[in-house]
Structures are given as C-alpha cells and as structure tokens.
Amino acid sequence: MTGQGDRDDRAVERAARATLRWSVRYTAGLDPLVAVRRQEEILSDLHEHAAWATEAGTSPRATARSLRARMLRGIPADLGWRRAQLSGREGVRWSLPRTDGLLLAAVAAIGIVQVAVGAFIAVRQVRALQIGDISFIPSSAALTIALGSVALVALALLGRGPTRPWGSATLALTGLLIFAQSVEALYYLSATALVVIIGVPWLEPAAYAIGTGVAILCLAATAQWTNSARRIPAASAASLHAGEEPR
C-alpha cells in the first residue's frame, strides 16, 4: 500500500513539474520580473488545486490527470498571454519606431516635394516677369509660393519629436492645396503647360485628388505621432509599477 501511495503522490508531483516546465518555456525571453511573477502564480494555483483535491477526497492519480488536462487546455491562453506581453513591451520599443521611421520618411518626402513645387513656381514667376510674358503675379502663383514657404517651415518642425505632429498637420493643409494651385499658376506662367492643361481637362481634378491623398497620409502620421507620444510615457509608467528601474 505504501509503495502504491508513493507512486500516486509522484504522479501528482510529475504533473505539477510538467506544468511548471511549460510555464518556464512560454515565459522565456520576457522580462524576468514578469516571468517569475507568472511562474509564482502557476505554483500557487497548483498548490491550491492539489489541496482542494485532497480535501475533496480525489485520488492522487485523478488529481494528476486533472492537472495535466488543465495544462493542455490552458496552452492557447498561455500563448495569448505571451503575445500580449510581447506586443505591450517590445511592440512599444520596436514596432512603433519602425512605423514612425517609415512615416517620417514619407512625410518628409512630401514636404520636400511641396517646397520644390513652391520654388519652381517662384522661379517661373520671376522668369515670366523678366521676359515680359506677364506683368502681374497671379493669385494662384502667390498662393503656391506661400504654401511652399510654409512647407519649408513644416519640414523643420519634423526634425524634433515634440513638434513632429505639428509639422505633419501643416503639410496636410499645404498638400491639400499646393498641387492644384501650381497647375493653375502654370496656366499663366508656361505656354507649354497651358497647352497641356487645355488638352487634359482632368489634370486639375487629378491634382486635387493627389493633394487629398497627401493630406490623408500626413493626418494619419499626425495621429500616429500624437498617440505614440501618449503611449510611450504610459508604457514607462507601467514598467515602473511592475517593478522596473527607470532607465
């Protein structure tokens, strides 16, 4: 009887150890404090389960089977918990910077194009005045040059994290207008462009469509950077509450 009882007790012990080994595996690579806390929770749960089974008169073999079944049923939830831990921590460190880098490159390219459009219209305007093709500054040309100048300021705002949302929001506004206004300005400033504009009646609507797409992208970047600025302090505060030392 004693030998049988020892074997039954060892069955419970083996089931508990298997569960603990699994907890060590799926917490590998996580923050050590988080991993240890999770393992302690599993150990406490195993102890309570075994104590409840003993009080209820459940046989050790049935308890061991129950422990193993719980471990197997809980694997999907354990993996989901691990993904949540990774997305909540490494996601802040790596995914956001990668996304921000791509957005910054795209928005900066948009800003450079807008500045180039404004500069091009300014050069065409000066040239047209010099050779006498035109004796006035069309409102569309003046607006395009002004929008290009504003875009240059917005590019400077992109250089610093705190002002980056303001820069992208500004480029959304300038991008919405500058392309269509430049097409209208070229109507006055370039004979070649005049022929193209007359021959392609959808050119100006296409310029407005491009401007709308640019504005949407810049506004999406604004929202991303604004939310990132809120999430990162929140993640840092959560880390401190979890027991991490501030870096």
Short mmCIF file of C-alpha atoms in Angstrom, two decimals:
data_model
loop_
_atom_site.label_atom_id
_atom_site.label_comp_id
_atom_site.label_asym_id
_atom_site.label_seq_id
_atom_site.Cartn_x
_atom_site.Cartn_y
_atom_site.Cartn_z
CA MET A 1 0.00 0.00 0.00
CA THR A 2 2.81 2.35 0.89
CA GLY A 3 4.51 1.76 -2.47
CA GLN A 4 1.28 2.39 -4.34
CA GLY A 5 0.67 5.59 -2.37
CA ASP A 6 4.17 6.85 -3.11
CA ARG A 7 3.67 6.19 -6.81
CA ASP A 8 0.38 8.07 -6.76
CA ASP A 9 1.99 11.03 -4.99
CA ARG A 10 4.81 11.05 -7.51
CA ALA A 11 2.22 11.17 -10.30
CA VAL A 12 0.86 14.43 -8.86
CA GLU A 13 4.40 15.73 -8.47
CA ARG A 14 5.26 14.87 -12.08
CA ALA A 15 2.12 16.58 -13.36
CA ALA A 16 2.93 19.69 -11.34
CA ARG A 17 6.52 19.72 -12.60
CA ALA A 18 5.34 19.36 -16.20
CA THR A 19 3.10 22.38 -15.75
CA LEU A 20 5.93 24.40 -14.20
CA ARG A 21 8.31 23.41 -17.03
CA TRP A 22 5.74 24.63 -19.54
CA SER A 23 5.41 27.92 -17.67
CA VAL A 24 9.19 28.35 -17.84
CA ARG A 25 9.13 27.73 -21.59
CA TYR A 26 6.37 30.16 -22.55
CA THR A 27 7.76 32.91 -20.30
CA ALA A 28 11.27 32.58 -21.78
CA GLY A 29 12.55 35.85 -23.23
CA LEU A 30 10.13 38.01 -21.28
CA ASP A 31 11.07 40.46 -18.58
CA PRO A 32 12.46 38.36 -15.69
CA LEU A 33 10.16 40.01 -13.16
CA VAL A 34 7.11 39.28 -15.30
CA ALA A 35 8.23 35.69 -15.90
CA VAL A 36 8.90 34.99 -12.21
CA ARG A 37 5.57 36.53 -11.20
CA ARG A 38 3.76 34.32 -13.71
CA GLN A 39 5.56 31.20 -12.52
CA GLU A 40 4.75 32.03 -8.90
CA GLU A 41 1.08 32.38 -9.85
CA ILE A 42 1.17 28.96 -11.53
CA LEU A 43 2.89 27.40 -8.50
CA SER A 44 0.31 28.86 -6.14
CA ASP A 45 -2.51 27.65 -8.39
CA LEU A 46 -1.04 24.13 -8.46
CA HIS A 47 -0.77 24.07 -4.67
CA GLU A 48 -4.39 25.23 -4.26
CA HIS A 49 -5.60 22.67 -6.80
CA ALA A 50 -3.80 19.82 -5.00
CA ALA A 51 -5.05 20.98 -1.60
CA TRP A 52 -8.64 21.21 -2.86
CA ALA A 53 -8.40 17.73 -4.40
CA THR A 54 -7.10 16.29 -1.12
CA GLU A 55 -9.92 17.89 0.87
CA ALA A 56 -12.46 16.63 -1.66
CA GLY A 57 -11.10 13.09 -1.39
CA THR A 58 -9.96 12.96 -5.02
CA SER A 59 -7.39 10.25 -5.69
CA PRO A 60 -3.83 11.38 -6.49
CA ARG A 61 -3.99 9.79 -9.94
CA ALA A 62 -7.21 11.67 -10.74
CA THR A 63 -5.58 14.86 -9.45
CA ALA A 64 -2.55 14.28 -11.69
CA ARG A 65 -4.80 13.74 -14.72
CA SER A 66 -6.71 16.89 -13.87
CA LEU A 67 -3.51 18.92 -13.60
CA ARG A 68 -2.24 17.70 -16.96
CA ALA A 69 -5.62 18.34 -18.59
CA ARG A 70 -5.66 21.88 -17.22
CA MET A 71 -2.17 22.49 -18.59
CA LEU A 72 -3.16 21.27 -22.07
CA ARG A 73 -6.40 23.24 -22.13
CA GLY A 74 -4.56 26.36 -20.99
CA ILE A 75 -1.85 26.33 -23.67
CA PRO A 76 -3.76 28.63 -26.09
CA ALA A 77 -4.43 31.10 -23.28
CA ASP A 78 -0.80 30.94 -22.16
CA LEU A 79 0.42 31.67 -25.69
CA GLY A 80 -2.08 34.53 -25.96
CA TRP A 81 -0.77 35.94 -22.68
CA ARG A 82 2.79 35.74 -24.00
CA ARG A 83 1.80 37.57 -27.22
CA ALA A 84 0.11 40.24 -25.14
CA GLN A 85 3.27 40.72 -23.07
CA LEU A 86 5.43 40.97 -26.20
CA SER A 87 3.12 43.37 -28.02
CA GLY A 88 2.78 45.53 -24.92
CA ARG A 89 6.54 45.88 -24.38
CA GLU A 90 8.68 45.03 -27.38
CA GLY A 91 5.94 46.48 -29.57
CA VAL A 92 6.48 49.86 -27.95
CA ARG A 93 10.25 49.58 -28.35
CA TRP A 94 10.46 48.26 -31.89
CA SER A 95 7.21 48.38 -33.87
CA LEU A 96 6.46 52.00 -33.15
CA PRO A 97 9.93 53.30 -34.02
CA ARG A 98 9.89 51.28 -37.24
CA THR A 99 6.46 52.64 -38.19
CA ASP A 100 7.48 56.14 -37.18
CA GLY A 101 10.61 55.91 -39.32
CA LEU A 102 8.63 54.93 -42.41
CA LEU A 103 6.06 57.64 -41.80
CA LEU A 104 8.75 60.23 -41.21
CA ALA A 105 10.45 59.34 -44.48
CA ALA A 106 7.15 59.54 -46.38
CA VAL A 107 6.04 62.82 -44.80
CA ALA A 108 9.50 64.36 -45.23
CA ALA A 109 9.45 63.39 -48.93
CA ILE A 110 6.03 65.02 -49.26
CA GLY A 111 7.37 68.16 -47.62
CA ILE A 112 10.41 68.27 -49.91
CA VAL A 113 8.16 67.93 -52.98
CA GLN A 114 5.95 70.76 -51.76
CA VAL A 115 8.93 73.02 -51.17
CA ALA A 116 10.22 72.13 -54.65
CA VAL A 117 6.84 72.95 -56.21
CA GLY A 118 6.76 76.33 -54.46
CA ALA A 119 10.34 77.08 -55.53
CA PHE A 120 9.63 76.06 -59.13
CA ILE A 121 6.60 78.36 -59.37
CA ALA A 122 8.65 81.19 -57.81
CA VAL A 123 11.37 80.74 -60.44
CA ARG A 124 8.80 80.60 -63.25
CA GLN A 125 7.11 83.73 -61.91
CA VAL A 126 10.38 85.67 -61.78
CA ARG A 127 11.32 84.46 -65.26
CA ALA A 128 7.93 85.42 -66.70
CA LEU A 129 8.23 88.93 -65.23
CA GLN A 130 11.76 89.33 -66.56
CA ILE A 131 10.98 88.41 -70.17
CA GLY A 132 7.68 90.25 -70.19
CA ASP A 133 5.40 87.25 -70.65
CA ILE A 134 3.31 88.51 -67.76
CA SER A 135 3.15 91.79 -65.87
CA PHE A 136 1.41 90.67 -62.70
CA ILE A 137 1.57 87.90 -60.10
CA PRO A 138 -1.45 85.58 -60.35
CA SER A 139 -3.09 84.79 -57.04
CA SER A 140 -2.57 81.08 -57.66
CA ALA A 141 1.19 81.64 -58.11
CA ALA A 142 1.40 83.77 -54.97
CA LEU A 143 -0.53 81.15 -53.00
CA THR A 144 1.67 78.34 -54.31
CA ILE A 145 4.83 80.20 -53.34
CA ALA A 146 3.39 80.94 -49.89
CA LEU A 147 2.38 77.31 -49.40
CA GLY A 148 5.88 76.18 -50.40
CA SER A 149 7.36 78.54 -47.81
CA VAL A 150 5.04 77.18 -45.13
CA ALA A 151 6.01 73.65 -46.15
CA LEU A 152 9.66 74.58 -45.56
CA VAL A 153 8.81 75.60 -42.00
CA ALA A 154 6.83 72.37 -41.55
CA LEU A 155 9.87 70.37 -42.65
CA ALA A 156 11.87 72.00 -39.88
CA LEU A 157 9.17 71.01 -37.38
CA LEU A 158 9.52 67.37 -38.44
CA GLY A 159 13.08 67.36 -37.12
CA ARG A 160 12.01 67.18 -33.46
CA GLY A 161 9.68 64.65 -31.85
CA PRO A 162 7.54 67.10 -29.85
CA THR A 163 6.85 69.32 -32.89
CA ARG A 164 6.57 66.49 -35.43
CA PRO A 165 2.75 66.24 -35.24
CA TRP A 166 2.51 69.98 -35.91
CA GLY A 167 4.78 69.66 -38.92
CA SER A 168 2.79 66.80 -40.45
CA ALA A 169 -0.52 68.54 -39.79
CA THR A 170 0.80 71.66 -41.52
CA LEU A 171 1.95 69.61 -44.51
CA ALA A 172 -1.53 68.10 -44.70
CA LEU A 173 -3.01 71.57 -45.15
CA THR A 174 -0.40 72.77 -47.65
CA GLY A 175 -0.53 69.46 -49.54
CA LEU A 176 -4.28 69.72 -49.96
CA LEU A 177 -3.89 72.99 -51.93
CA ILE A 178 -0.43 73.36 -53.40
CA PHE A 179 -0.63 70.87 -56.28
CA ALA A 180 -3.89 72.21 -57.72
CA GLN A 181 -2.75 75.81 -57.22
CA SER A 182 0.52 75.09 -59.01
CA VAL A 183 -1.38 73.71 -62.01
CA GLU A 184 -3.48 76.87 -62.11
CA ALA A 185 -0.37 79.05 -61.78
CA LEU A 186 1.31 77.30 -64.70
CA TYR A 187 -1.72 78.19 -66.78
CA TYR A 188 -0.41 81.78 -66.63
CA LEU A 189 3.32 81.16 -66.42
CA SER A 190 4.03 78.48 -69.06
CA ALA A 191 2.83 78.26 -72.65
CA THR A 192 3.64 74.55 -72.73
CA ALA A 193 1.70 73.94 -69.53
CA LEU A 194 -1.21 75.94 -70.98
CA VAL A 195 -1.41 73.57 -73.95
CA VAL A 196 -1.26 70.55 -71.65
CA ILE A 197 -3.92 71.91 -69.31
CA ILE A 198 -6.27 72.67 -72.18
CA GLY A 199 -5.69 69.23 -73.69
CA VAL A 200 -6.04 67.37 -70.39
CA PRO A 201 -9.15 68.74 -68.68
CA TRP A 202 -8.89 66.26 -65.79
CA LEU A 203 -5.43 67.48 -64.78
CA GLU A 204 -6.62 69.93 -62.14
CA PRO A 205 -9.10 67.47 -60.54
CA ALA A 206 -6.26 64.92 -60.50
CA ALA A 207 -4.08 67.46 -58.71
CA TYR A 208 -6.80 67.92 -56.08
CA ALA A 209 -7.06 64.14 -55.71
CA ILE A 210 -3.30 63.88 -55.18
CA GLY A 211 -3.49 66.68 -52.63
CA THR A 212 -6.29 64.89 -50.79
CA GLY A 213 -4.25 61.67 -50.65
CA VAL A 214 -1.23 63.57 -49.37
CA ALA A 215 -3.35 65.27 -46.71
CA ILE A 216 -4.78 61.94 -45.53
CA LEU A 217 -1.30 60.43 -45.21
CA CYS A 218 0.00 63.44 -43.28
CA LEU A 219 -3.01 63.44 -40.97
CA ALA A 220 -2.51 59.71 -40.34
CA ALA A 221 1.11 60.46 -39.41
CA THR A 222 -0.09 63.23 -37.11
CA ALA A 223 -2.43 60.83 -35.32
CA GLN A 224 0.30 58.16 -35.08
CA TRP A 225 2.86 60.52 -33.57
CA THR A 226 0.35 62.06 -31.19
CA ASN A 227 -0.73 58.62 -29.95
CA SER A 228 2.89 57.44 -29.73
CA ALA A 229 3.75 60.39 -27.53
CA ARG A 230 0.93 59.34 -25.20
CA ARG A 231 1.68 55.60 -25.26
CA ILE A 232 5.38 55.73 -24.52
CA PRO A 233 5.02 57.60 -21.18
CA ALA A 234 2.16 55.25 -20.31
CA ALA A 235 4.32 52.23 -21.07
CA SER A 236 7.16 53.67 -18.98
CA ALA A 237 4.81 54.23 -16.07
CA ALA A 238 3.50 50.66 -16.37
CA SER A 239 7.07 49.36 -16.32
CA LEU A 240 7.82 51.27 -13.14
CA HIS A 241 4.66 49.93 -11.49
CA ALA A 242 5.77 46.42 -12.49
CA GLY A 243 8.96 46.94 -10.53
CA GLU A 244 11.40 48.01 -13.24
CA GLU A 245 14.09 50.50 -12.51
CA PRO A 246 13.81 53.74 -14.53
CA ARG A 247 16.36 53.97 -17.32
#
